[in-house]
Amino acid sequence: MASIAPGQKQLIRLTRTGPSPVGQEQAYRIIIDEIPPAIPVDKAEPGTTAAIRLQMRYSVPLFVYG
């Protein structure tokens, strides 16, 4: 689990520590959740009663061939 501050970037490297099975394919998924920061009440525009915030989820397939 990793948290990245709003507006920041992070490079993540995945490495396999053990040997890959010979002649086999292994499939994995990397799940990335993009959670928007909370809107402070004092920063909201006057008269605002509701807001829509989107939470994005990226599901990236990862295949390992041996």
XYZ file of N, CA and C in Angstrom:
198
model
N 0.850 -1.157 0.000
C 0.000 0.000 0.000
C 0.901 1.226 0.000
N 0.561 2.180 -0.842
C 1.332 3.419 -0.917
C 0.359 4.584 -1.038
N 0.672 5.674 -0.397
C -0.119 6.902 -0.514
C 0.758 7.973 -1.142
N 0.170 8.705 -2.086
C 0.891 9.762 -2.783
C 0.109 11.052 -2.565
N 0.787 12.085 -2.146
C 0.133 13.368 -1.868
C -0.476 13.943 -3.146
N -1.568 14.715 -3.026
C -2.188 15.323 -4.205
C -1.187 16.164 -4.991
N -1.213 16.020 -6.308
C -0.330 16.782 -7.181
C 1.065 16.200 -7.324
N 1.380 15.163 -6.576
C 2.707 14.548 -6.632
C 2.703 13.357 -7.588
N 3.873 12.940 -8.012
C 4.035 11.779 -8.890
C 4.920 10.762 -8.193
N 4.729 9.497 -8.532
C 5.549 8.446 -7.941
C 5.752 7.349 -8.974
N 6.985 6.958 -9.168
C 7.322 5.846 -10.044
C 7.450 4.604 -9.176
N 6.760 3.543 -9.563
C 6.802 2.297 -8.802
C 7.337 1.203 -9.710
N 8.316 0.467 -9.231
C 8.905 -0.630 -10.003
C 8.542 -1.945 -9.327
N 8.039 -2.886 -10.124
C 7.711 -4.215 -9.622
C 8.780 -5.187 -10.099
N 9.307 -5.976 -9.188
C 10.303 -6.982 -9.562
C 9.898 -8.324 -8.976
N 10.230 -9.357 -9.693
C 9.965 -10.714 -9.215
C 11.216 -11.201 -8.505
N 11.069 -11.673 -7.279
C 12.231 -12.089 -6.497
C 12.571 -13.561 -6.694
N 11.617 -14.343 -7.150
C 11.868 -15.772 -7.360
C 11.883 -16.104 -8.835
N 12.264 -17.326 -9.173
C 12.288 -17.731 -10.581
C 10.871 -17.907 -11.136
N 10.711 -17.641 -12.428
C 9.430 -17.859 -13.096
C 9.318 -19.328 -13.479
N 8.127 -19.925 -13.335
C 7.953 -21.314 -13.767
C 8.194 -21.430 -15.275
N 9.000 -22.388 -15.675
C 9.363 -22.554 -17.090
C 8.148 -23.023 -17.888
N 7.915 -22.371 -19.025
C 6.846 -22.765 -19.935
C 5.449 -22.443 -19.436
N 5.326 -21.576 -18.463
C 4.014 -21.220 -17.923
C 3.803 -19.715 -17.965
N 2.541 -19.357 -17.984
C 2.169 -17.948 -17.894
C 1.457 -17.732 -16.567
N 1.796 -16.671 -15.895
C 1.098 -16.308 -14.670
C 0.482 -14.930 -14.870
N -0.750 -14.777 -14.409
C -1.469 -13.513 -14.586
C -1.742 -12.873 -13.226
N -1.553 -11.574 -13.171
C -1.794 -10.799 -11.956
C -2.559 -9.543 -12.343
N -3.087 -8.855 -11.356
C -3.732 -7.559 -11.575
C -3.153 -6.565 -10.591
N -2.875 -5.380 -11.080
C -2.438 -4.284 -10.232
C -3.622 -3.328 -10.134
N -4.074 -3.083 -8.919
C -5.227 -2.220 -8.695
C -4.734 -0.871 -8.163
N -5.141 0.189 -8.843
C -4.760 1.544 -8.441
C -6.046 2.329 -8.194
N -6.206 2.838 -6.983
C -7.357 3.673 -6.641
C -6.912 5.122 -6.557
N -7.609 5.971 -7.284
C -7.340 7.412 -7.246
C -8.458 8.044 -6.424
N -8.137 8.427 -5.207
C -9.135 8.954 -4.283
C -8.963 10.469 -4.190
N -9.998 11.231 -4.515
C -9.868 12.692 -4.469
C -9.762 13.181 -3.026
N -9.039 14.269 -2.813
C -8.942 14.813 -1.448
C -10.290 15.393 -1.011
N -10.502 15.428 0.284
C -11.733 16.006 0.826
C -11.749 17.511 0.565
N -12.931 18.047 0.363
C -13.079 19.490 0.151
C -13.344 20.125 1.514
N -12.424 20.955 2.000
C -12.657 21.609 3.295
C -13.885 22.514 3.230
N -14.667 22.526 4.290
C -15.895 23.328 4.316
C -15.588 24.809 4.138
N -14.496 25.289 4.706
C -14.174 26.713 4.596
C -13.733 27.107 3.188
N -13.382 26.136 2.334
C -12.961 26.432 0.958
C -14.124 26.325 -0.031
N -15.266 25.792 0.402
C -16.409 25.622 -0.495
C -16.970 26.991 -0.884
N -17.518 27.037 -2.090
C -18.116 28.291 -2.553
C -19.393 28.573 -1.760
N -19.688 29.845 -1.501
C -20.924 30.179 -0.771
C -22.147 29.667 -1.528
N -23.086 29.114 -0.812
C -24.309 28.609 -1.429
C -24.193 27.192 -1.954
N -23.035 26.577 -1.850
C -22.867 25.206 -2.325
C -23.503 24.247 -1.326
N -24.427 23.423 -1.810
C -25.076 22.453 -0.923
C -24.710 21.020 -1.284
N -24.186 20.817 -2.468
C -23.827 19.461 -2.890
C -22.652 19.533 -3.852
N -21.936 18.444 -3.921
C -20.802 18.367 -4.846
C -20.657 16.929 -5.314
N -20.089 16.772 -6.480
C -19.819 15.436 -7.013
C -18.315 15.244 -7.039
N -17.864 14.166 -6.431
C -16.439 13.816 -6.448
C -16.329 12.435 -7.077
N -15.410 12.275 -7.974
C -15.228 10.993 -8.647
C -14.033 10.257 -8.065
N -14.211 8.968 -7.855
C -13.108 8.116 -7.418
C -12.827 7.151 -8.561
N -11.598 7.179 -9.060
C -11.233 6.334 -10.196
C -10.496 5.093 -9.704
N -10.732 3.962 -10.376
C -10.008 2.722 -10.094
C -9.471 2.205 -11.424
N -8.172 1.930 -11.434
C -7.514 1.385 -12.613
C -7.120 -0.048 -12.298
N -7.474 -0.966 -13.171
C -7.118 -2.373 -13.014
C -6.213 -2.734 -14.191
N -4.929 -2.929 -13.906
C -3.926 -3.139 -14.947
C -3.494 -4.603 -14.942
N -3.659 -5.312 -16.067
C -3.207 -6.706 -16.103
C -1.686 -6.792 -16.194
N -1.131 -7.799 -15.549
C 0.312 -8.035 -15.571
C 0.523 -9.515 -15.842
N 1.238 -9.839 -16.916
C 1.496 -11.227 -17.291
C 2.976 -11.525 -17.172
N 3.298 -12.684 -16.591
C 4.680 -13.129 -16.432
C 4.827 -14.424 -17.220
N 5.794 -14.443 -18.140
C 6.066 -15.636 -18.941
C 7.397 -16.226 -18.500
N 7.426 -17.547 -18.373
C 8.678 -18.187 -17.954
C 9.301 -19.000 -19.055
